[in-house]
Amino acid sequence: MRVKRLLDLIGDTPLLRLDDLIEAEGTSLFAKWEGANPGGSVKDRAASALVADGEQRGLLAPGGEIVEPTSGNTGIGLALVGRAKGYRVNVVLPVGYSEERVRLLRALGAEVELTPSEEGMAGAVRRAEQFAVERGAWLPGQFTNRAVVAVHRETTAREIIACLPARPDAFVCGVGTAGTIVGCALGLREAYPGIAVYAVEPAASPVLSGGGPGSHGIQGIGAGFPPPLYEPGLVDGVVRVTDEEAFRACRELAARYGLLAGPSSGAALTACNKLLKGGFAGMTLVTILPDRGERYLSTGLFSPPA
């Protein structure tokens, strides 16, 4: 493959078949490996779409400045896109996310500001809004911008449909901003009207299933508040996953397939296993593996518990 720009490598990620990870007989599990994006995560799609949206609406001028609250991956995507297009990128994220994420952001030229961990993502959002006013920077607003939904409906879902050998019974996806699950659900249901959709959230912060916010270790999902883009009417159920369940699935994925994926991938795989051992036994599921695991090495993700 020959490309003129690094940004041309965003999307068209592989669909992996991971049946060996499933404990139920006669089932099929397909996973979209978003770590294959140049910035290492599904958020490259969102970042590219957000910047294109800002340009098209005249909100982002050449040489302009961007600020965004993020758990890290959207910031990395924005830093990558911003560097390629000549924008200055500022990222606000809560203390407590992996050091590798912060280092990646700075290596890509982003300015990083950390907010108190106890304020969670809501605190990072408030600070980014304040920063935008102070500096006259453009705030893409990944938590509310429908461009994030559109890019997954138009690209991620269509890529899944093109690669699947058979009709899936359910789509399983972690929820951060909810752009991925909503966009993919809309796109997949155009091709498969009856497909079930299941959201995945941290058991320690079950805000989508009626619980309260809490601290957890599944970076990338579970922002601690119901994201504005989330559409409960599209979702058939919510699966709760503990930190250790997610981490254990990541270690198993590495051991069986040699693939290092982040904790939100482990959460998605765990949720699939729970569903396939229940009412979806013998059926076909498809999920998203959002990011690479290398950016979590310092967290002990791949170290078995003592």
Short mmCIF file of C-alpha atoms in Angstrom, two decimals:
data_model
loop_
_atom_site.label_atom_id
_atom_site.label_comp_id
_atom_site.label_asym_id
_atom_site.label_seq_id
_atom_site.Cartn_x
_atom_site.Cartn_y
_atom_site.Cartn_z
CA MET A 1 0.00 0.00 0.00
CA ARG A 2 1.26 3.46 -0.90
CA VAL A 3 -0.19 6.63 0.65
CA LYS A 4 0.69 10.31 0.38
CA ARG A 5 -0.32 11.28 3.92
CA LEU A 6 -0.25 9.54 7.27
CA LEU A 7 -3.89 10.55 7.74
CA ASP A 8 -4.83 8.32 4.79
CA LEU A 9 -4.04 5.35 7.03
CA ILE A 10 -6.92 6.11 9.39
CA GLY A 11 -9.66 3.50 9.06
CA ASP A 12 -9.91 0.25 7.09
CA THR A 13 -8.68 -1.58 10.18
CA PRO A 14 -8.69 -5.40 10.28
CA LEU A 15 -11.55 -7.51 11.58
CA LEU A 16 -10.11 -10.32 13.69
CA ARG A 17 -11.72 -13.66 14.47
CA LEU A 18 -11.11 -14.52 18.12
CA ASP A 19 -13.10 -17.70 18.73
CA ASP A 20 -10.34 -19.14 20.93
CA LEU A 21 -11.17 -16.54 23.59
CA ILE A 22 -14.75 -17.74 23.92
CA GLU A 23 -15.65 -20.31 26.54
CA ALA A 24 -18.96 -21.31 24.91
CA GLU A 25 -19.07 -23.95 22.18
CA GLY A 26 -20.21 -23.20 18.63
CA THR A 27 -19.95 -19.43 18.92
CA SER A 28 -18.17 -16.86 16.77
CA LEU A 29 -16.49 -13.66 17.91
CA PHE A 30 -15.25 -10.97 15.54
CA ALA A 31 -13.33 -7.92 16.76
CA LYS A 32 -12.48 -4.71 14.91
CA TRP A 33 -8.84 -4.00 15.77
CA GLU A 34 -8.68 -0.20 16.04
CA GLY A 35 -5.15 -0.28 17.41
CA ALA A 36 -4.10 -0.55 13.75
CA ASN A 37 -4.84 3.15 13.23
CA PRO A 38 -1.71 5.34 12.99
CA GLY A 39 -2.31 6.94 16.38
CA GLY A 40 -3.06 3.55 17.89
CA SER A 41 -6.75 3.87 18.67
CA VAL A 42 -10.31 4.19 17.44
CA LYS A 43 -10.14 7.86 18.40
CA ASP A 44 -8.08 8.64 15.28
CA ARG A 45 -11.38 8.39 13.40
CA ALA A 46 -13.08 10.81 15.77
CA ALA A 47 -10.17 13.26 15.72
CA SER A 48 -10.05 13.37 11.93
CA ALA A 49 -13.83 13.84 11.75
CA LEU A 50 -13.84 16.57 14.40
CA VAL A 51 -11.14 18.59 12.66
CA ALA A 52 -12.82 18.20 9.27
CA ASP A 53 -16.11 19.34 10.82
CA GLY A 54 -14.46 22.41 12.33
CA GLU A 55 -12.85 23.30 9.02
CA GLN A 56 -16.07 22.85 7.04
CA ARG A 57 -18.05 25.02 9.47
CA GLY A 58 -15.42 27.76 9.45
CA LEU A 59 -14.65 27.30 13.15
CA LEU A 60 -11.03 26.30 12.63
CA ALA A 61 -8.84 28.63 10.63
CA PRO A 62 -5.41 27.75 9.19
CA GLY A 63 -2.83 27.80 11.98
CA GLY A 64 -5.58 27.79 14.60
CA GLU A 65 -5.55 26.37 18.11
CA ILE A 66 -7.51 23.36 19.40
CA VAL A 67 -8.31 22.39 23.00
CA GLU A 68 -10.10 19.21 24.04
CA PRO A 69 -10.81 17.31 27.28
CA THR A 70 -9.92 13.66 26.84
CA SER A 71 -8.84 10.50 28.61
CA GLY A 72 -5.90 10.52 26.21
CA ASN A 73 -6.72 8.75 22.96
CA THR A 74 -8.76 11.54 21.36
CA GLY A 75 -5.98 13.91 22.35
CA ILE A 76 -3.40 11.67 20.69
CA GLY A 77 -5.55 11.56 17.56
CA LEU A 78 -6.00 15.34 17.58
CA ALA A 79 -2.27 15.84 18.12
CA LEU A 80 -1.53 13.58 15.15
CA VAL A 81 -4.07 15.31 12.90
CA GLY A 82 -3.10 18.75 14.21
CA ARG A 83 0.59 18.16 13.54
CA ALA A 84 -0.21 17.03 10.00
CA LYS A 85 -2.43 20.05 9.32
CA GLY A 86 -0.51 22.76 11.15
CA TYR A 87 -2.77 23.31 14.18
CA ARG A 88 -1.66 23.84 17.75
CA VAL A 89 -3.25 21.23 20.03
CA ASN A 90 -3.93 21.49 23.77
CA VAL A 91 -5.20 18.52 25.75
CA VAL A 92 -6.81 18.54 29.20
CA LEU A 93 -7.01 15.23 31.05
CA PRO A 94 -7.46 14.13 34.65
CA VAL A 95 -4.53 12.93 36.72
CA GLY A 96 -4.37 9.15 36.91
CA TYR A 97 -4.23 8.10 33.28
CA SER A 98 -1.19 6.18 32.07
CA GLU A 99 2.10 8.05 31.82
CA GLU A 100 2.57 6.68 28.30
CA ARG A 101 -0.46 8.65 27.12
CA VAL A 102 0.97 11.90 28.44
CA ARG A 103 4.35 11.18 26.87
CA LEU A 104 2.77 10.33 23.53
CA LEU A 105 0.79 13.57 23.57
CA ARG A 106 3.88 15.65 24.27
CA ALA A 107 5.94 13.74 21.70
CA LEU A 108 3.33 14.71 19.10
CA GLY A 109 3.64 18.36 20.09
CA ALA A 110 0.51 18.74 22.19
CA GLU A 111 0.39 20.96 25.26
CA VAL A 112 -0.93 18.90 28.18
CA GLU A 113 -2.76 20.22 31.25
CA LEU A 114 -3.71 17.83 34.06
CA THR A 115 -6.78 18.35 36.25
CA PRO A 116 -7.48 16.82 39.70
CA SER A 117 -8.33 13.13 39.52
CA GLU A 118 -11.22 13.51 41.97
CA GLU A 119 -12.98 15.85 39.51
CA GLY A 120 -12.95 13.13 36.85
CA MET A 121 -13.68 13.81 33.21
CA ALA A 122 -16.30 16.41 34.17
CA GLY A 123 -13.52 18.51 35.69
CA ALA A 124 -11.44 18.21 32.52
CA VAL A 125 -14.44 19.33 30.45
CA ARG A 126 -14.92 22.42 32.63
CA ARG A 127 -11.25 23.35 32.40
CA ALA A 128 -11.18 22.89 28.62
CA GLU A 129 -14.20 25.18 28.25
CA GLN A 130 -12.45 27.79 30.38
CA PHE A 131 -9.23 27.37 28.37
CA ALA A 132 -11.11 27.88 25.09
CA VAL A 133 -12.43 31.23 26.32
CA GLU A 134 -9.06 32.36 27.69
CA ARG A 135 -7.07 31.49 24.58
CA GLY A 136 -9.68 31.82 21.86
CA ALA A 137 -9.10 28.17 21.00
CA TRP A 138 -11.58 25.94 19.20
CA LEU A 139 -13.21 23.26 21.35
CA PRO A 140 -14.32 20.32 19.15
CA GLY A 141 -16.54 18.89 21.91
CA GLN A 142 -16.22 15.14 21.36
CA PHE A 143 -18.87 14.47 24.03
CA THR A 144 -21.54 16.44 22.12
CA ASN A 145 -20.35 16.68 18.50
CA ARG A 146 -22.45 14.51 16.16
CA ALA A 147 -19.52 14.29 13.73
CA VAL A 148 -18.18 11.58 16.05
CA VAL A 149 -21.34 9.52 15.54
CA ALA A 150 -21.37 10.14 11.79
CA VAL A 151 -17.82 8.91 11.20
CA HIS A 152 -18.56 5.57 12.85
CA ARG A 153 -21.84 5.17 11.02
CA GLU A 154 -20.18 5.96 7.68
CA THR A 155 -16.84 4.18 8.10
CA THR A 156 -16.51 1.77 11.04
CA ALA A 157 -19.93 0.15 10.62
CA ARG A 158 -19.57 -0.16 6.86
CA GLU A 159 -16.13 -1.74 7.20
CA ILE A 160 -17.54 -4.30 9.63
CA ILE A 161 -20.41 -5.11 7.25
CA ALA A 162 -18.01 -5.53 4.33
CA CYS A 163 -15.80 -7.98 6.25
CA LEU A 164 -18.27 -10.15 8.16
CA PRO A 165 -18.81 -13.57 6.56
CA ALA A 166 -22.26 -13.95 8.11
CA ARG A 167 -24.99 -11.95 9.78
CA PRO A 168 -24.07 -11.07 13.40
CA ASP A 169 -26.51 -11.53 16.26
CA ALA A 170 -25.16 -8.75 18.47
CA PHE A 171 -22.79 -5.80 18.56
CA VAL A 172 -20.95 -5.18 21.84
CA CYS A 173 -19.15 -1.91 22.56
CA GLY A 174 -17.66 0.03 25.44
CA VAL A 175 -19.00 3.52 26.10
CA GLY A 176 -16.82 6.60 26.51
CA THR A 177 -18.30 9.48 24.53
CA ALA A 178 -20.79 6.97 23.03
CA GLY A 179 -19.87 8.03 19.50
CA THR A 180 -18.63 4.56 18.57
CA ILE A 181 -21.57 2.58 19.92
CA VAL A 182 -24.23 4.94 18.58
CA GLY A 183 -22.64 5.39 15.15
CA CYS A 184 -21.96 1.68 14.70
CA ALA A 185 -25.41 0.71 15.98
CA LEU A 186 -27.08 3.01 13.47
CA GLY A 187 -24.91 1.77 10.61
CA LEU A 188 -25.16 -1.92 11.47
CA ARG A 189 -28.93 -1.79 11.83
CA GLU A 190 -29.21 -0.46 8.29
CA ALA A 191 -27.77 -3.79 7.12
CA TYR A 192 -28.98 -6.00 9.98
CA PRO A 193 -32.27 -4.54 11.32
CA GLY A 194 -32.64 -7.06 14.14
CA ILE A 195 -29.11 -6.97 15.51
CA ALA A 196 -28.91 -6.58 19.30
CA VAL A 197 -26.67 -3.87 20.75
CA TYR A 198 -25.01 -4.10 24.16
CA ALA A 199 -23.11 -1.35 25.95
CA VAL A 200 -20.16 -2.11 28.23
CA GLU A 201 -19.35 -0.08 31.33
CA PRO A 202 -17.15 -0.41 34.43
CA ALA A 203 -18.83 -2.22 37.31
CA ALA A 204 -17.36 0.41 39.63
CA SER A 205 -19.01 3.29 37.73
CA PRO A 206 -22.31 1.92 36.38
CA VAL A 207 -24.00 5.18 35.40
CA LEU A 208 -25.60 3.73 32.25
CA SER A 209 -27.36 0.98 34.19
CA GLY A 210 -28.73 3.09 37.02
CA GLY A 211 -25.77 3.26 39.38
CA GLY A 212 -23.55 6.09 40.48
CA PRO A 213 -20.12 7.23 39.30
CA GLY A 214 -16.98 5.80 40.84
CA SER A 215 -13.27 5.40 40.26
CA HIS A 216 -12.12 2.49 38.10
CA GLY A 217 -9.16 1.30 36.06
CA ILE A 218 -10.74 0.71 32.64
CA GLN A 219 -9.28 3.72 30.89
CA GLY A 220 -11.21 4.90 27.84
CA ILE A 221 -14.74 4.06 29.01
CA GLY A 222 -16.87 5.03 32.00
CA ALA A 223 -16.54 8.82 32.09
CA GLY A 224 -18.67 8.98 35.25
CA PHE A 225 -21.70 10.64 33.64
CA PRO A 226 -24.17 9.60 30.92
CA PRO A 227 -22.61 11.01 27.73
CA PRO A 228 -24.91 13.36 25.79
CA LEU A 229 -24.42 11.35 22.58
CA TYR A 230 -25.62 8.14 24.22
CA GLU A 231 -29.01 6.92 22.97
CA PRO A 232 -30.51 4.39 25.41
CA GLY A 233 -33.22 3.52 22.91
CA LEU A 234 -30.59 2.00 20.61
CA VAL A 235 -29.22 -0.28 23.32
CA ASP A 236 -30.73 -3.62 24.34
CA GLY A 237 -28.72 -3.98 27.52
CA VAL A 238 -25.67 -2.90 29.51
CA VAL A 239 -22.97 -5.31 30.67
CA ARG A 240 -20.94 -4.41 33.75
CA VAL A 241 -17.29 -5.50 33.86
CA THR A 242 -14.87 -5.29 36.78
CA ASP A 243 -11.34 -3.97 36.43
CA GLU A 244 -9.80 -7.37 37.07
CA GLU A 245 -12.09 -9.08 34.54
CA ALA A 246 -10.99 -6.58 31.89
CA PHE A 247 -7.30 -6.88 32.79
CA ARG A 248 -7.46 -10.67 32.78
CA ALA A 249 -8.99 -10.64 29.29
CA CYS A 250 -6.16 -8.40 28.07
CA ARG A 251 -3.58 -10.82 29.41
CA GLU A 252 -5.38 -13.75 27.79
CA LEU A 253 -5.53 -11.92 24.45
CA ALA A 254 -1.79 -11.29 24.65
CA ALA A 255 -1.06 -14.90 25.61
CA ARG A 256 -3.23 -16.53 22.94
CA TYR A 257 -2.81 -14.11 20.02
CA GLY A 258 0.28 -12.03 20.83
CA LEU A 259 -1.88 -8.92 20.67
CA LEU A 260 -1.48 -6.14 23.24
CA ALA A 261 -4.73 -4.22 23.68
CA GLY A 262 -5.89 -1.72 26.29
CA PRO A 263 -8.27 -2.34 29.19
CA SER A 264 -11.37 -1.18 27.31
CA SER A 265 -10.67 -4.00 24.84
CA GLY A 266 -10.51 -6.43 27.75
CA ALA A 267 -13.83 -5.09 29.00
CA ALA A 268 -15.44 -5.62 25.60
CA LEU A 269 -14.11 -9.18 25.35
CA THR A 270 -15.31 -9.98 28.86
CA ALA A 271 -18.78 -8.66 28.04
CA CYS A 272 -18.88 -10.82 24.91
CA ASN A 273 -17.98 -13.88 26.94
CA LYS A 274 -20.72 -13.14 29.45
CA LEU A 275 -23.30 -12.78 26.69
CA LEU A 276 -22.14 -15.88 24.81
CA LYS A 277 -22.37 -17.97 27.97
CA GLY A 278 -25.90 -16.68 28.43
CA GLY A 279 -28.66 -16.03 25.93
CA PHE A 280 -26.30 -15.69 22.96
CA ALA A 281 -24.74 -19.16 23.18
CA GLY A 282 -24.03 -20.53 19.70
CA MET A 283 -24.41 -17.11 18.08
CA THR A 284 -22.13 -14.57 16.37
CA LEU A 285 -20.97 -11.40 18.10
CA VAL A 286 -18.89 -8.48 16.86
CA THR A 287 -17.07 -5.98 19.04
CA ILE A 288 -14.50 -3.18 18.99
CA LEU A 289 -10.97 -3.38 20.40
CA PRO A 290 -10.36 0.36 20.85
CA ASP A 291 -6.62 0.76 21.39
CA ARG A 292 -3.14 -0.68 21.73
CA GLY A 293 -1.84 -2.00 25.02
CA GLU A 294 1.67 -0.54 24.90
CA ARG A 295 0.41 2.74 26.34
CA TYR A 296 -0.61 0.90 29.52
CA LEU A 297 2.58 -1.00 30.32
CA SER A 298 3.37 1.26 33.28
CA THR A 299 -0.01 0.49 34.85
CA GLY A 300 0.74 -3.19 35.39
CA LEU A 301 -2.06 -4.21 33.03
CA PHE A 302 -0.11 -7.19 31.75
CA SER A 303 1.32 -8.22 35.10
CA PRO A 304 -0.65 -11.07 36.69
CA PRO A 305 -1.97 -10.31 40.18
CA ALA A 306 0.30 -11.34 43.05
#
